[in-house]
Short mmCIF file of C-alpha atoms in Angstrom, two decimals:
data_model
loop_
_atom_site.label_atom_id
_atom_site.label_comp_id
_atom_site.label_asym_id
_atom_site.label_seq_id
_atom_site.Cartn_x
_atom_site.Cartn_y
_atom_site.Cartn_z
CA MET A 1 -0.08 0.01 -0.01
CA SER A 2 2.33 2.65 -1.25
CA LEU A 3 1.35 6.18 -2.38
CA PRO A 4 1.22 6.74 -6.12
CA LYS A 5 4.01 8.90 -7.47
CA PRO A 6 3.12 12.52 -8.24
CA ALA A 7 3.05 13.39 -11.93
CA MET A 8 5.89 15.87 -12.12
CA ARG A 9 6.72 15.65 -15.93
CA GLY A 10 4.92 18.33 -17.84
CA LEU A 11 3.19 19.65 -14.73
CA LEU A 12 4.04 23.44 -15.45
CA ALA A 13 2.68 23.05 -19.04
CA LYS A 14 -0.43 21.29 -17.87
CA ARG A 15 -1.10 23.94 -15.15
CA LEU A 16 -0.40 26.86 -17.47
CA ARG A 17 -2.79 25.47 -20.10
CA PHE A 18 -5.47 25.64 -17.42
CA HIS A 19 -4.73 28.84 -15.57
CA LEU A 20 -3.41 31.15 -18.44
CA PRO A 21 -6.72 31.54 -20.14
CA ILE A 22 -8.41 32.01 -16.89
CA ALA A 23 -5.96 34.72 -15.89
CA PHE A 24 -6.24 36.39 -19.29
CA ALA A 25 -10.06 36.41 -19.15
CA LEU A 26 -10.12 37.75 -15.53
CA SER A 27 -7.68 40.55 -16.50
CA ILE A 28 -9.87 41.57 -19.52
CA VAL A 29 -12.93 41.60 -17.23
CA ALA A 30 -11.12 43.64 -14.54
CA ALA A 31 -9.90 46.25 -17.17
CA ALA A 32 -13.41 46.52 -18.56
CA ALA A 33 -14.89 46.98 -15.10
CA PHE A 34 -12.44 49.64 -14.26
CA LYS A 35 -13.05 51.51 -17.41
CA TYR A 36 -16.78 51.58 -16.96
CA ALA A 37 -16.84 51.94 -13.24
CA VAL A 38 -14.12 54.51 -12.76
CA THR A 39 -12.83 56.28 -15.88
CA GLU A 40 -16.14 56.83 -17.77
CA PRO A 41 -17.77 58.46 -14.79
CA ARG A 42 -14.62 60.52 -14.21
CA LYS A 43 -14.50 61.70 -17.70
CA GLN A 44 -18.30 62.62 -17.60
CA ALA A 45 -17.71 64.46 -14.29
CA TYR A 46 -14.85 66.55 -15.83
CA ALA A 47 -17.05 67.40 -18.99
CA ASP A 48 -19.92 68.49 -16.87
CA PHE A 49 -17.61 70.65 -14.72
CA TYR A 50 -16.02 72.33 -17.68
CA LYS A 51 -19.28 72.96 -19.39
CA GLN A 52 -20.21 75.50 -16.64
CA TYR A 53 -16.63 76.64 -15.78
CA ASP A 54 -15.65 80.19 -16.41
CA ALA A 55 -11.98 80.78 -16.10
CA MET A 56 -12.18 84.59 -15.90
CA LYS A 57 -14.84 84.42 -13.23
CA GLU A 58 -12.59 82.20 -11.13
CA PHE A 59 -9.59 84.40 -11.81
CA ASN A 60 -11.40 87.52 -10.74
CA ALA A 61 -12.67 85.82 -7.53
CA MET A 62 -9.06 84.76 -6.67
CA LYS A 63 -7.80 88.32 -7.55
CA GLU A 64 -10.33 89.96 -5.27
CA ALA A 65 -9.34 87.45 -2.51
CA GLY A 66 -5.72 88.53 -2.78
CA ILE A 67 -4.28 85.18 -3.73
CA PHE A 68 -1.93 86.43 -6.40
CA GLN A 69 1.20 88.51 -5.66
CA SER A 70 1.45 90.00 -9.10
CA VAL A 71 -2.16 91.18 -9.40
CA ARG A 72 -3.68 93.58 -6.96
CA PRO A 73 -7.35 93.36 -5.91
CA SER A 74 -9.57 96.08 -7.38
CA GLY A 75 -10.08 97.85 -4.09
CA GLU A 76 -6.32 98.69 -3.68
#
C-alpha cells in the first residue's frame, strides 16, 4: 500500500494550459470593469464641470481674495 508517484513531468505546461486563459479572461474583465466603473464617470464629471466653468470668473474671484502677488485686488 504505497502512495502513487506524483505526476511531475509536464506539470508546469499542464497547469499553464489551465490557468493562463483564466488569468487572461479575468484581467480583461477587470480592465473593462475599471473602465466603465471609474474612468467613464470621471470623464463625464470633468466634462460636466467644464461645461459650466468660467476661467475669468474664477480668476477675478481669486484676484479679489488677494491670492496673487502679481495682481492687486480692485479695491487697492
